[in-house]
Amino acid sequence: MKQRALSIYLIGTFLFSIGLKAQEVTQWVNPFIGTGAVASSLSGNNYPGATVPFGMVQLSPDTRLAPNWGQASGYDYNDKIIVGFSHTRLSGTGVADLIDILLMPTVGEIYTIAKENSESVNGYQSHFSHDQEKASPGYYQVFLKDYGVNAELTATTRVGIHRYTYPKVNHSHLVLDLDHSAQKGDWDRRIIQSQIRVVDEYTVEGYRIITGWAKLRKVYFQIKFSKPIISTLLISGDKQHYDGKVVNGTNLRAVFDFDTSDKEKLITKVALSPVSIKNAGLNMDEEAPGWNFDEFVDKAKIKWDSELSKIKVKGTTLQKEIFYTALYHTMVQPNTISDVNGEFMASDYSTQRISENETEYSTFSLWDTFRAVHPLYTLLQPKRSADFVNSMLRQYKYYGYLPIWQLWGQENYCMIGNHSIPVIVDAILKGIPGIDINKAYEAVLNSSIISHPNSPFDVWEKYGYMPENIQTQSVSITLEQSFDDWCVAQLAKKMGKIDDYQRFIKRSEFYKNLFNPITTFFQPKDDKANWIEPFDPYRYGANGGYPFTEGNAWQYYWSVLHQIPSLVKLTGGNKAFSQKLTQFFTSTHQRGDVNGNASGFIGQYAHGNEPSQHVAYLYDYVGESWKTQRYVTMIADSLYNNTSAGYAGNDDCGQMSAWYVFSAMGFYPVNPASGVYAVGTPLLDECIISLPTGKTFTIRALNRAKKNIYIQSALLNGKPFHDNFITHQNILNGGILEFKMGEKPRSKY
């Protein structure tokens, strides 16, 4: 018995020491990076609140009464008030949605609505200071100055946990606001129905059904309090009900009173479900049965430690803070959308159930994340990558085609192309287990031949391009759909479907039909094959009404991700391609209104928006890798920092962050479905990737310094390495890639 006790003690000591060691990684995460722009610049649109990796709950402060696209996450570092703490939000997007189930602790006079004016005292909002605010993975704290309340937040996957330390008063209040959401009017956002029901003195349940960017979201909740409710005020519109038990309507709020006469802490747990109140209760029982707030914080940190420790890096303090925060931002979504019993609301609004070892995910910002985020997941998260793919396949099953931009399990049709296809194809070609290849092929094929918004495939195959007078954003769609079709062709080839392969490889070259050799740009045509004039490669376009999506002809010129050598040939060869790249990075002309998503400029290069983000790596294809090394370093050094304005544009569900993670390691997936990475320049002294196979792959930069940004020579597993590209399989095999760095560019290394 003593020996067994000793063994348990030693095991516990060992696990504790591992935990302490792993937590050295989370100390570098600064959740405030990218939470607020400076002056007129754009920032990441990130939030600082509490969540766990890929969780359903994102519990964070809202600093606006009705957040809009400029504060899509609900929080802006430049604001001076906090309206309350809501439980769902988007990270880094250009559209605001979610922002569900707001709580706000108050004392003194009762207010049932918040006010936008930060100087107003006639509302439940409170002033705060960054000097009394802090955040780390899985934890957030702020002091609410107007009430003397210290608020702390943490989370499990499906439950948000609040700890409020009130001042010494007899009656402390907690406001519940079901009317609070992202800006009403955007995307016809309105609450369809909601309910608050007091079950007993410790429990409140309810739901709200809301339409917005996602057209019909059902959010069910159960709230548990650590102290009994003394009195209740329920509000529906302008009607108040004291000590009521249930209220229904479209503008609901409640105020609950508690006795905190001795500065006692109130712990509040909020479980969510997209399916039912019953499931919210199951989520609560499974994930948050106790009341030890600090234990929940520790468990959240352990989860983050486990994920972030998959890459260990050496570098400066600044580099580690930017790197690990970027890695963190890639893991706050996609979000779990299934309950602990496996139930979820499918895209056709039916309730479905998955098997015990699966998780249903949503929040797929695929126009952004197919480029680098999902390739990062295939490297670090193969099991989740399979779950992501299977979640996409379930949309096809219940809705008829694969996700374009899926939110809370629903398709919102935002952006162009169908970039579930490269994500699915990439996962299969990389051998990610747990995906039914036949079901995947059916979904990929049918999503490429059945017309849906922005993808009229009958037009596509009739003309061999998208005519602008039939389909707006025609050039961007033509380029991106050509890439998607190349991905379909690769999967068809793998499965021996030769006729399909021939069909889609032909379609993958449709982009050539919009290349104008006179202007040397991809240019719109009408359905009579006439070039549409006037044409200005510097003019920007928005979503709809112009041939280019959130960009101009310069930025979209390079969007032939699948056939860069063919693009080089189309441009006139290596020299002409290099010259055009250099002009792209040095030409500062701007005409017309620059699209609001375009930012982080180096010439025409706009790092703040996705179509540009692979372009610095294209010098690799024409034998001028030192220029790739130069521009990658310039982008990383000038457009990333550790402040609230740390990103050059919207993080877009981790894409801006994934660019930094890959680039800091020294390579990037220009074609994200090819299993090949273009080599850049390592930004850190060392990166060690812990692979799912148990092996490690180390990237080491010798003599790395501020001026030593150029690769002089390289060794892969001790043998000379001269290639500008490295494969996914090279990395999975494990080993060491060692670069010797220097100050002078070298044409070959």
XYZ file of C-alpha atoms in Angstrom:
749
model
C 0.000 0.000 0.000
C 2.834 2.390 0.874
C 4.560 1.532 -2.411
C 1.346 2.296 -4.342
C 0.951 5.610 -2.518
C 4.565 6.461 -3.291
C 4.001 5.617 -6.967
C 0.947 7.853 -7.097
C 2.917 10.648 -5.410
C 5.804 10.309 -7.893
C 3.442 10.247 -10.868
C 1.643 13.322 -9.531
C 4.938 15.133 -8.987
C 6.056 14.242 -12.521
C 2.796 15.451 -14.086
C 2.946 18.644 -12.032
C 6.503 19.311 -13.212
C 5.422 18.742 -16.815
C 2.573 21.190 -16.277
C 4.905 23.839 -14.910
C 7.288 23.335 -17.801
C 4.515 23.506 -20.380
C 3.101 26.663 -18.839
C 6.320 28.395 -19.796
C 4.864 28.398 -23.312
C 1.564 30.093 -22.402
C 3.402 32.955 -20.698
C 4.283 34.251 -24.166
C 0.662 34.588 -25.282
C -0.669 38.142 -25.164
C -4.418 38.037 -25.957
C -4.483 41.832 -26.303
C -2.473 41.699 -29.549
C -4.734 42.724 -32.408
C -7.603 43.989 -30.241
C -7.572 47.655 -31.270
C -6.280 49.815 -34.080
C -4.252 52.984 -33.710
C -5.610 56.072 -35.496
C -7.120 55.014 -38.849
C -5.140 51.811 -39.286
C -6.697 48.360 -39.169
C -5.937 45.787 -36.530
C -6.722 42.143 -36.001
C -10.299 42.419 -34.692
C -9.336 39.893 -32.018
C -10.699 39.610 -28.473
C -8.884 39.162 -25.125
C -11.412 37.015 -23.263
C -11.464 33.431 -22.041
C -11.836 30.390 -24.251
C -10.309 26.939 -24.629
C -8.911 25.538 -27.876
C -11.673 25.283 -30.516
C -14.358 25.848 -27.856
C -18.021 26.712 -28.292
C -17.790 29.452 -25.652
C -15.741 32.616 -26.149
C -16.401 34.574 -22.946
C -15.113 38.119 -23.337
C -15.977 41.753 -22.602
C -18.011 43.824 -25.024
C -16.963 47.463 -25.188
C -19.746 48.561 -27.539
C -23.488 48.580 -27.130
C -23.848 47.172 -30.653
C -20.523 46.040 -32.131
C -20.224 46.449 -35.903
C -17.672 45.313 -38.488
C -14.941 47.513 -37.008
C -15.280 45.754 -33.637
C -16.539 42.406 -34.908
C -15.169 40.590 -31.863
C -17.095 42.914 -29.538
C -13.965 44.477 -28.029
C -11.889 47.509 -28.997
C -8.779 48.285 -26.952
C -9.330 52.022 -27.462
C -12.733 52.037 -25.747
C -13.218 53.172 -22.162
C -16.339 51.287 -21.095
C -17.415 47.692 -20.739
C -21.061 46.933 -21.465
C -20.863 43.387 -20.180
C -19.559 39.898 -20.859
C -21.083 37.783 -23.620
C -20.367 34.163 -24.456
C -19.876 33.861 -28.215
C -17.996 35.922 -30.776
C -15.925 35.836 -33.930
C -12.172 36.341 -33.977
C -10.645 38.634 -36.567
C -13.536 38.761 -39.031
C -14.806 41.716 -41.049
C -18.426 41.067 -40.089
C -19.861 41.078 -36.575
C -22.151 38.306 -35.394
C -22.778 36.018 -32.406
C -22.279 38.216 -29.231
C -24.773 36.089 -27.274
C -26.074 36.007 -23.671
C -24.585 39.061 -21.938
C -24.060 39.304 -18.163
C -23.011 42.439 -16.262
C -22.468 42.752 -12.480
C -23.574 46.028 -10.885
C -24.320 47.558 -7.462
C -26.473 50.457 -6.307
C -29.282 51.797 -8.476
C -30.663 49.257 -10.909
C -30.316 49.958 -14.642
C -31.794 47.579 -17.171
C -30.206 48.973 -20.329
C -26.721 50.128 -21.259
C -25.828 53.477 -22.830
C -23.436 54.043 -25.715
C -22.095 57.290 -24.245
C -19.063 56.350 -22.151
C -19.655 59.342 -19.827
C -23.243 58.377 -19.076
C -24.172 57.122 -15.616
C -27.680 56.162 -16.712
C -26.927 52.645 -17.824
C -25.429 49.424 -16.566
C -22.117 49.848 -18.433
C -18.945 50.664 -16.469
C -15.671 52.452 -17.048
C -12.485 50.386 -16.896
C -8.747 50.872 -17.201
C -6.136 48.700 -18.880
C -4.056 49.129 -15.720
C -6.644 46.974 -13.962
C -7.132 44.438 -16.735
C -5.204 41.312 -17.666
C -5.599 38.246 -19.844
C -3.894 34.947 -20.526
C -5.014 31.790 -22.345
C -8.241 30.669 -20.680
C -8.461 33.612 -18.258
C -9.540 37.260 -18.281
C -9.814 39.820 -15.450
C -10.959 43.429 -15.263
C -11.950 45.856 -12.489
C -15.261 47.619 -13.165
C -14.547 51.095 -11.823
C -18.123 52.368 -11.607
C -19.168 49.493 -9.337
C -16.004 48.438 -7.558
C -16.511 44.912 -8.894
C -13.620 42.681 -9.866
C -14.692 40.436 -12.748
C -12.856 37.250 -13.691
C -13.701 34.906 -16.538
C -12.694 31.409 -17.606
C -14.236 28.671 -19.730
C -14.592 25.032 -20.603
C -15.510 23.948 -24.122
C -19.236 24.663 -23.697
C -19.456 26.573 -20.396
C -18.423 30.091 -19.434
C -17.506 30.633 -15.773
C -17.612 34.077 -14.122
C -16.269 35.070 -10.709
C -17.413 38.456 -9.454
C -15.995 39.979 -6.282
C -18.474 42.652 -5.207
C -17.791 45.443 -2.699
C -19.331 45.158 0.762
C -23.004 45.752 -0.015
C -26.239 43.993 0.908
C -27.701 43.870 -2.577
C -25.501 43.160 -5.551
C -27.021 42.865 -9.000
C -26.357 40.775 -12.065
C -27.905 41.924 -15.334
C -28.806 39.378 -18.007
C -29.424 40.995 -21.407
C -30.806 38.841 -24.232
C -31.346 41.874 -26.454
C -27.620 42.683 -26.676
C -26.037 41.541 -29.923
C -23.969 42.726 -32.844
C -25.294 45.830 -34.574
C -28.942 45.469 -35.514
C -29.746 46.378 -39.076
C -26.621 44.667 -40.399
C -27.638 41.590 -42.421
C -31.242 42.249 -41.303
C -30.269 41.221 -37.771
C -33.181 40.880 -35.346
C -34.309 38.678 -32.492
C -37.141 36.380 -33.523
C -38.006 35.053 -30.065
C -36.383 34.594 -26.660
C -37.168 33.394 -23.159
C -35.851 33.780 -19.609
C -37.158 31.297 -17.030
C -36.257 31.187 -13.325
C -36.172 27.490 -12.407
C -35.196 27.872 -8.750
C -33.160 30.218 -6.580
C -29.912 28.908 -8.087
C -30.888 28.237 -11.711
C -32.029 30.264 -14.720
C -32.646 28.863 -18.201
C -33.689 30.215 -21.551
C -32.925 30.718 -25.202
C -32.898 33.202 -27.988
C -33.529 32.706 -31.696
C -31.842 35.393 -33.762
C -31.271 36.122 -37.429
C -28.300 37.982 -38.843
C -25.261 36.929 -40.839
C -26.302 33.394 -39.944
C -29.991 33.435 -40.749
C -31.484 31.373 -37.947
C -29.381 30.818 -34.855
C -30.788 29.057 -31.827
C -28.809 29.632 -28.624
C -30.040 27.784 -25.538
C -28.536 28.355 -22.099
C -28.566 27.238 -18.497
C -27.158 29.491 -15.761
C -26.155 28.271 -12.300
C -25.286 30.590 -9.375
C -23.134 29.778 -6.356
C -25.423 31.899 -4.145
C -29.223 32.021 -3.987
C -31.142 34.726 -5.824
C -32.749 37.140 -3.343
C -35.055 38.880 -5.804
C -35.661 38.967 -9.544
C -36.709 41.633 -12.024
C -37.750 40.392 -15.472
C -38.127 42.879 -18.324
C -39.857 42.477 -21.691
C -39.541 45.636 -23.739
C -40.772 48.390 -21.412
C -42.725 46.073 -19.111
C -41.218 45.033 -15.782
C -42.142 41.991 -13.706
C -40.874 41.800 -10.124
C -40.182 38.299 -8.838
C -41.515 36.860 -12.078
C -40.709 33.304 -13.102
C -40.815 33.414 -16.883
C -40.862 36.018 -19.614
C -41.044 35.649 -23.408
C -40.475 38.177 -26.172
C -37.979 39.809 -28.513
C -36.391 42.312 -26.086
C -35.732 40.529 -22.809
C -33.555 41.421 -19.846
C -33.376 40.407 -16.211
C -31.753 41.651 -13.002
C -30.935 39.183 -10.229
C -30.064 40.343 -6.704
C -27.625 38.571 -4.366
C -26.415 39.129 -0.812
C -22.676 39.891 -0.873
C -22.544 41.816 2.409
C -19.046 40.573 3.258
C -17.297 41.080 -0.087
C -18.282 37.588 -1.023
C -17.623 36.205 -4.459
C -20.437 35.180 -6.788
C -19.585 32.405 -9.215
C -21.847 32.121 -12.227
C -21.717 29.298 -14.758
C -23.357 29.619 -18.180
C -23.688 26.525 -20.370
C -24.675 26.882 -24.028
C -26.248 24.570 -26.573
C -27.421 25.067 -30.179
C -29.994 22.288 -29.696
C -31.958 22.574 -26.433
C -32.061 23.764 -22.842
C -31.810 20.126 -21.793
C -28.539 19.779 -23.685
C -27.215 22.979 -22.125
C -27.840 21.312 -18.765
C -26.023 18.178 -19.898
C -23.086 20.312 -21.013
C -23.062 21.968 -17.588
C -23.179 18.658 -15.715
C -20.416 17.098 -17.812
C -17.953 19.986 -18.016
C -18.550 22.178 -14.973
C -20.011 20.230 -12.048
C -18.063 22.075 -9.313
C -17.504 25.632 -8.106
C -13.714 25.878 -7.870
C -13.027 28.776 -10.243
C -9.252 28.487 -9.983
C -9.454 24.831 -10.918
C -11.335 25.726 -14.099
C -8.620 28.281 -14.906
C -5.906 25.666 -14.381
C -7.679 23.143 -16.595
C -8.085 25.734 -19.366
C -4.381 26.566 -19.167
C -3.426 22.908 -19.330
C -5.458 22.559 -22.532
C -3.693 25.559 -24.027
C -0.317 24.271 -22.852
C -0.947 20.996 -24.640
C -1.810 22.689 -27.935
C 0.752 25.502 -27.942
C 3.585 23.227 -26.883
C 3.341 21.394 -30.202
C 5.855 23.954 -31.439
C 8.760 25.018 -29.207
C 10.730 28.041 -30.335
C 13.847 29.984 -29.433
C 14.139 33.669 -30.192
C 13.792 37.091 -28.650
C 11.055 37.849 -26.133
C 9.243 39.915 -28.764
C 9.443 37.127 -31.338
C 8.108 34.532 -28.912
C 5.239 36.777 -27.862
C 4.189 37.428 -31.467
C 4.682 33.786 -32.477
C 2.793 32.136 -29.626
C -0.034 34.670 -29.746
C -0.344 33.982 -33.476
C -0.400 30.230 -32.824
C -3.017 30.844 -30.110
C -5.176 32.816 -32.541
C -5.191 29.910 -35.000
C -6.749 27.712 -32.318
C -9.690 29.772 -31.068
C -11.673 28.526 -34.079
C -13.218 26.557 -35.783
C -15.639 26.190 -32.894
C -17.249 23.124 -31.368
C -20.935 23.155 -32.272
C -22.021 19.747 -30.943
C -23.126 19.041 -27.392
C -21.586 16.478 -25.030
C -24.184 13.916 -26.142
C -23.130 14.403 -29.775
C -26.234 16.308 -30.861
C -25.975 19.376 -33.092
C -28.230 21.462 -35.287
C -27.521 20.557 -38.912
C -27.538 23.026 -41.801
C -31.161 22.118 -42.598
C -32.098 22.992 -38.966
C -32.716 19.362 -38.027
C -31.165 17.874 -34.911
C -28.564 15.232 -35.703
C -26.135 13.171 -33.641
C -22.534 12.164 -34.271
C -20.610 9.251 -32.809
C -18.923 9.401 -29.424
C -15.405 9.952 -30.781
C -16.376 12.796 -33.129
C -16.928 16.535 -32.706
C -18.993 18.760 -34.978
C -17.307 22.088 -35.763
C -18.395 25.328 -37.356
C -16.986 28.846 -38.011
C -15.326 28.054 -41.329
C -14.029 31.297 -42.852
C -12.764 29.308 -45.794
C -11.899 32.088 -48.274
C -9.315 33.085 -45.683
C -8.336 29.920 -43.876
C -7.821 27.485 -46.784
C -4.590 29.326 -47.559
C -2.508 28.678 -44.432
C -4.666 27.884 -41.388
C -5.939 24.521 -42.589
C -2.499 23.438 -43.865
C -1.239 24.252 -40.358
C -3.980 22.051 -38.888
C -2.915 19.117 -41.089
C 0.549 19.488 -39.583
C -0.447 19.966 -35.929
C -4.075 18.780 -35.669
C -4.661 15.728 -37.894
C -7.522 14.352 -35.741
C -9.263 17.713 -35.700
C -8.559 18.121 -39.420
C -10.575 14.952 -39.999
C -13.363 16.318 -37.795
C -13.290 19.617 -39.701
C -13.586 17.765 -43.014
C -16.356 15.504 -41.728
C -18.228 18.568 -40.425
C -18.028 20.055 -43.919
C -19.227 16.793 -45.437
C -22.227 16.826 -43.117
C -23.219 20.228 -44.512
C -23.160 18.662 -47.961
C -25.306 15.781 -46.684
C -27.985 18.006 -45.163
C -27.721 21.100 -47.359
C -26.606 19.962 -50.811
C -23.148 21.499 -51.160
C -20.000 22.111 -49.182
C -19.493 25.173 -46.948
C -18.418 28.502 -48.384
C -18.535 30.423 -45.058
C -20.235 28.432 -42.318
C -21.286 30.040 -39.016
C -23.090 28.338 -36.103
C -23.664 25.386 -38.413
C -25.251 27.494 -41.158
C -24.163 28.697 -44.558
C -24.016 32.486 -44.949
C -22.760 32.532 -48.586
C -20.067 35.106 -47.837
C -17.093 35.404 -50.216
C -16.370 33.489 -53.430
C -15.289 30.070 -54.650
C -15.863 26.919 -52.626
C -12.708 26.512 -50.614
C -13.904 23.556 -48.602
C -12.665 21.703 -51.678
C -8.915 22.417 -51.264
C -9.203 21.755 -47.516
C -10.789 18.345 -48.086
C -8.507 17.383 -50.961
C -5.396 18.468 -49.059
C -6.374 16.386 -46.026
C -6.987 13.294 -48.155
C -3.803 13.660 -50.212
C -1.810 14.021 -46.990
C -3.281 10.770 -45.716
C -5.244 12.204 -42.791
C -7.134 9.193 -41.359
C -10.836 9.145 -40.495
C -12.243 10.534 -43.781
C -14.477 8.478 -46.089
C -12.816 9.207 -49.432
C -15.829 8.104 -51.488
C -18.231 10.376 -49.602
C -15.672 13.168 -49.822
C -15.346 12.768 -53.570
C -19.119 12.815 -54.037
C -19.332 16.073 -52.064
C -16.371 17.661 -53.853
C -17.668 16.684 -57.300
C -21.283 17.753 -56.796
C -20.273 21.020 -55.118
C -18.335 21.756 -58.330
C -21.129 21.054 -60.818
C -24.331 22.089 -58.975
C -24.744 25.861 -59.243
C -25.090 27.883 -56.042
C -24.542 31.553 -55.087
C -21.491 33.070 -56.869
C -20.912 29.715 -58.595
C -23.113 29.362 -61.722
C -21.340 26.315 -63.141
C -23.483 26.184 -66.267
C -22.088 29.626 -67.120
C -18.593 28.513 -66.106
C -18.451 25.590 -68.486
C -20.319 27.345 -71.302
C -17.917 30.294 -71.546
C -14.717 28.983 -69.968
C -14.691 32.007 -67.662
C -17.176 34.081 -65.673
C -18.565 36.942 -67.829
C -18.812 40.117 -65.769
C -22.221 41.054 -67.176
C -23.578 37.735 -65.880
C -21.558 37.283 -62.670
C -19.969 40.156 -60.771
C -16.531 39.646 -59.194
C -15.929 37.667 -62.359
C -12.133 37.817 -62.538
C -11.634 36.848 -58.909
C -14.137 34.001 -59.204
C -12.504 32.767 -62.417
C -9.082 32.649 -60.799
C -10.214 31.053 -57.544
C -12.591 28.580 -59.171
C -9.770 27.466 -61.465
C -7.770 26.558 -58.374
C -10.710 24.706 -56.806
C -11.121 22.746 -60.046
C -7.450 21.787 -60.001
C -8.054 20.344 -56.534
C -11.032 18.335 -57.806
C -8.815 17.010 -60.607
C -6.157 15.841 -58.147
C -8.694 13.889 -56.100
C -10.210 12.413 -59.275
C -6.727 11.347 -60.379
C -6.057 9.691 -57.018
C -9.291 7.729 -57.335
C -8.670 6.706 -60.943
C -11.610 8.700 -62.311
C -9.891 9.682 -65.550
C -12.867 11.320 -67.280
C -13.476 13.550 -64.264
C -9.773 14.308 -64.073
C -9.714 15.449 -67.712
C -12.826 17.575 -67.230
C -11.541 19.385 -64.185
C -7.924 19.779 -65.250
C -9.315 21.546 -68.338
C -11.484 23.745 -66.138
C -8.458 24.516 -63.952
C -6.944 26.406 -66.908
C -9.953 28.653 -67.523
C -8.054 31.500 -65.845
C -6.004 31.814 -69.050
C -9.117 32.949 -70.911
C -9.098 36.238 -68.966
C -5.429 37.054 -69.529
C -5.116 40.095 -71.765
C -1.667 40.095 -73.438
C -2.049 43.801 -74.253
C -2.565 45.001 -70.669
C -0.689 41.956 -69.264
C -3.340 41.513 -66.557
C -6.310 39.297 -65.928
C -9.182 41.422 -67.139
C -12.984 41.039 -67.263
C -14.872 40.000 -70.373
C -18.561 40.060 -71.213
C -20.487 37.079 -72.554
C -19.480 38.033 -76.127
C -15.776 37.640 -75.234
C -15.226 41.408 -75.402
C -12.769 42.984 -72.972
C -14.651 45.310 -70.641
C -13.254 48.831 -70.797
C -12.057 51.066 -69.314
C -9.694 48.858 -67.358
C -7.501 50.154 -64.527
C -5.297 47.603 -62.700
C -5.008 49.938 -59.698
C -8.733 50.302 -59.104
C -10.193 48.451 -56.107
C -13.375 46.417 -55.908
C -15.741 45.462 -53.145
C -18.046 42.471 -52.775
C -20.278 42.859 -55.805
C -20.340 45.396 -58.590
C -16.724 45.016 -59.721
C -14.595 42.244 -61.277
C -12.258 41.930 -58.268
C -13.157 40.870 -54.723
C -11.729 43.167 -52.056
C -8.735 43.967 -54.228
C -7.469 45.117 -57.602
C -5.990 43.520 -60.714
C -2.448 43.823 -59.350
C -3.282 41.865 -56.203
C -5.233 39.173 -58.042
C -2.632 38.694 -60.769
C -0.797 36.145 -58.633
C -3.857 34.051 -57.710
C -2.954 31.088 -59.894
C -1.946 29.086 -56.852
C -1.982 25.754 -58.658
C 0.078 26.658 -61.737
C 2.720 29.221 -60.834
C 5.154 27.910 -63.534
C 2.393 28.411 -66.126
C 1.808 31.924 -64.778
C 5.529 32.591 -65.147
C 5.338 31.484 -68.777
C 2.188 33.569 -69.363
C 4.013 36.596 -67.962
C 6.901 36.161 -70.385
C 9.389 34.007 -68.512
C 11.495 34.238 -65.369
C 12.898 37.706 -65.968
C 9.554 39.278 -66.865
C 7.899 37.560 -63.892
C 10.570 38.827 -61.499
C 10.266 42.341 -62.892
C 6.491 42.302 -62.493
C 6.862 41.071 -58.909
C 9.299 43.892 -58.141
C 6.925 46.424 -59.685
C 4.158 44.972 -57.541
C 6.164 45.512 -54.344
C 7.345 49.015 -55.289
C 4.453 50.681 -57.138
C 2.508 52.898 -54.732
C -0.246 54.148 -57.071
C -3.802 54.049 -55.761
C -6.903 55.055 -57.683
C -10.449 55.372 -56.438
C -11.623 54.289 -53.031
C -9.363 51.635 -51.554
C -11.438 48.748 -50.258
C -11.709 48.817 -46.476
C -10.099 45.386 -46.199
C -6.937 46.495 -48.009
C -4.161 47.461 -45.603
C -0.586 46.676 -44.686
C 0.775 48.033 -47.957
C 4.218 47.414 -49.426
C 3.681 48.886 -52.869
C 0.599 47.126 -54.257
C 1.122 44.241 -51.850
C -1.629 44.402 -49.205
C -0.782 42.031 -46.378
C -4.007 42.926 -44.587
C -6.030 40.966 -47.126
C -5.619 37.377 -48.188
C -5.056 37.471 -51.991
C -1.605 39.015 -51.447
C -0.322 36.830 -48.661
C 1.531 34.209 -50.710
C 3.149 36.620 -53.171
C 6.456 37.226 -51.367
C 7.202 33.526 -51.839
C 6.849 33.619 -55.634
C 10.464 34.676 -56.235
C 11.316 31.089 -55.258
C 9.770 29.908 -58.532
C 12.148 31.977 -60.694
C 15.375 31.256 -58.836
C 15.513 34.459 -56.811
C 14.919 33.094 -53.337
C 16.921 35.907 -51.706
C 14.139 38.314 -52.701
C 11.599 36.071 -51.005
C 13.837 36.137 -47.921
C 14.030 39.911 -48.052
C 10.291 40.562 -48.414
C 9.202 37.928 -45.906
C 11.485 39.554 -43.321
C 10.188 43.008 -44.232
C 6.558 41.923 -43.849
C 7.135 40.148 -40.542
C 9.200 42.967 -39.036
C 7.040 45.885 -40.166
C 3.506 44.488 -40.071
C 3.485 42.442 -36.836
C 4.075 43.680 -33.302
C 2.958 42.936 -29.739
C 0.549 45.856 -29.265
C -3.218 46.070 -29.581
C -2.544 47.169 -33.188
C -0.297 44.175 -33.745
C -1.807 43.048 -37.049
C -2.000 44.922 -40.350
C -5.622 43.942 -40.963
C -8.337 41.534 -39.873
C -6.897 38.293 -38.523
C -9.747 36.498 -40.331
C -10.122 33.461 -38.078
C -6.373 33.014 -37.759
C -5.168 33.431 -41.362
C -3.027 36.489 -40.601
C -1.650 34.576 -37.628
C -1.008 31.400 -39.619
C 1.045 33.399 -42.136
C 3.338 34.451 -39.301
C 3.559 30.953 -37.792
C 4.586 29.390 -41.094
C 6.868 32.262 -42.091
C 8.625 32.321 -38.725
C 9.381 28.621 -39.161
C 10.817 29.339 -42.605
C 8.320 28.011 -45.164
C 4.789 28.657 -46.512
C 2.104 26.704 -48.486
C 1.763 28.780 -51.682
C -0.424 26.029 -53.137
C -2.205 24.921 -49.957
C -3.394 21.618 -51.432
C -0.111 20.444 -52.946
C 1.739 19.214 -49.861
C 4.662 21.418 -50.901
C 5.958 24.469 -49.024
C 8.010 27.309 -50.493
C 11.098 28.058 -48.391
C 11.367 31.587 -47.047
C 13.732 32.573 -44.276
C 13.601 31.391 -40.645
C 12.679 34.275 -38.352
C 13.546 32.430 -35.128
C 16.714 30.808 -33.856
C 14.987 27.436 -33.584
C 11.587 25.820 -34.027
C 10.856 22.262 -32.930
C 7.608 20.803 -34.260
C 6.238 17.871 -32.251
C 4.579 15.693 -34.863
C 1.561 13.429 -34.240
C 3.759 10.435 -35.088
C 5.936 11.117 -32.050
C 8.786 12.413 -34.193
C 10.068 15.980 -34.223
C 11.110 18.257 -37.045
C 13.565 21.006 -36.116
C 14.304 24.173 -38.092
C 17.499 25.779 -36.863
C 18.949 29.142 -37.973
C 22.669 29.537 -37.236
C 24.066 33.057 -36.973
C 20.555 34.550 -37.164
C 20.633 38.296 -36.440
C 18.713 41.402 -37.441
C 20.833 41.883 -40.569
C 21.500 38.214 -41.211
C 18.275 37.468 -43.033
C 19.726 35.644 -46.058
C 20.325 31.895 -46.287
C 23.980 31.122 -47.047
C 23.740 27.325 -46.959
C 21.414 24.623 -45.674
C 21.501 21.028 -44.474
C 18.565 18.611 -44.294
C 19.381 15.779 -41.915
C 23.068 16.514 -42.355
C 23.028 16.513 -46.161
C 23.344 19.652 -48.363
C 19.924 21.120 -49.163
C 19.665 23.476 -52.153
C 15.966 23.387 -52.964
C 13.565 26.316 -52.656
C 10.801 23.898 -51.657
C 10.232 21.298 -48.953
C 7.449 18.716 -48.825
C 4.958 17.886 -46.124
C 6.337 14.355 -46.145
C 9.875 15.680 -45.533
C 8.569 17.258 -42.352
C 6.526 14.225 -41.244
C 9.620 12.067 -41.629
C 11.217 14.106 -38.850
C 14.743 15.410 -38.689
C 16.612 18.706 -38.739
C 16.654 21.465 -41.351
C 19.595 23.717 -40.564
C 20.194 27.097 -42.185
C 23.362 29.122 -41.984
C 22.399 32.792 -42.143
C 24.313 35.843 -43.327
C 24.008 39.482 -44.310
C 24.593 39.120 -48.057
C 22.045 37.726 -50.546
C 23.027 34.548 -52.347
C 21.612 33.416 -55.687
C 22.029 29.804 -54.528
C 22.489 28.243 -51.136
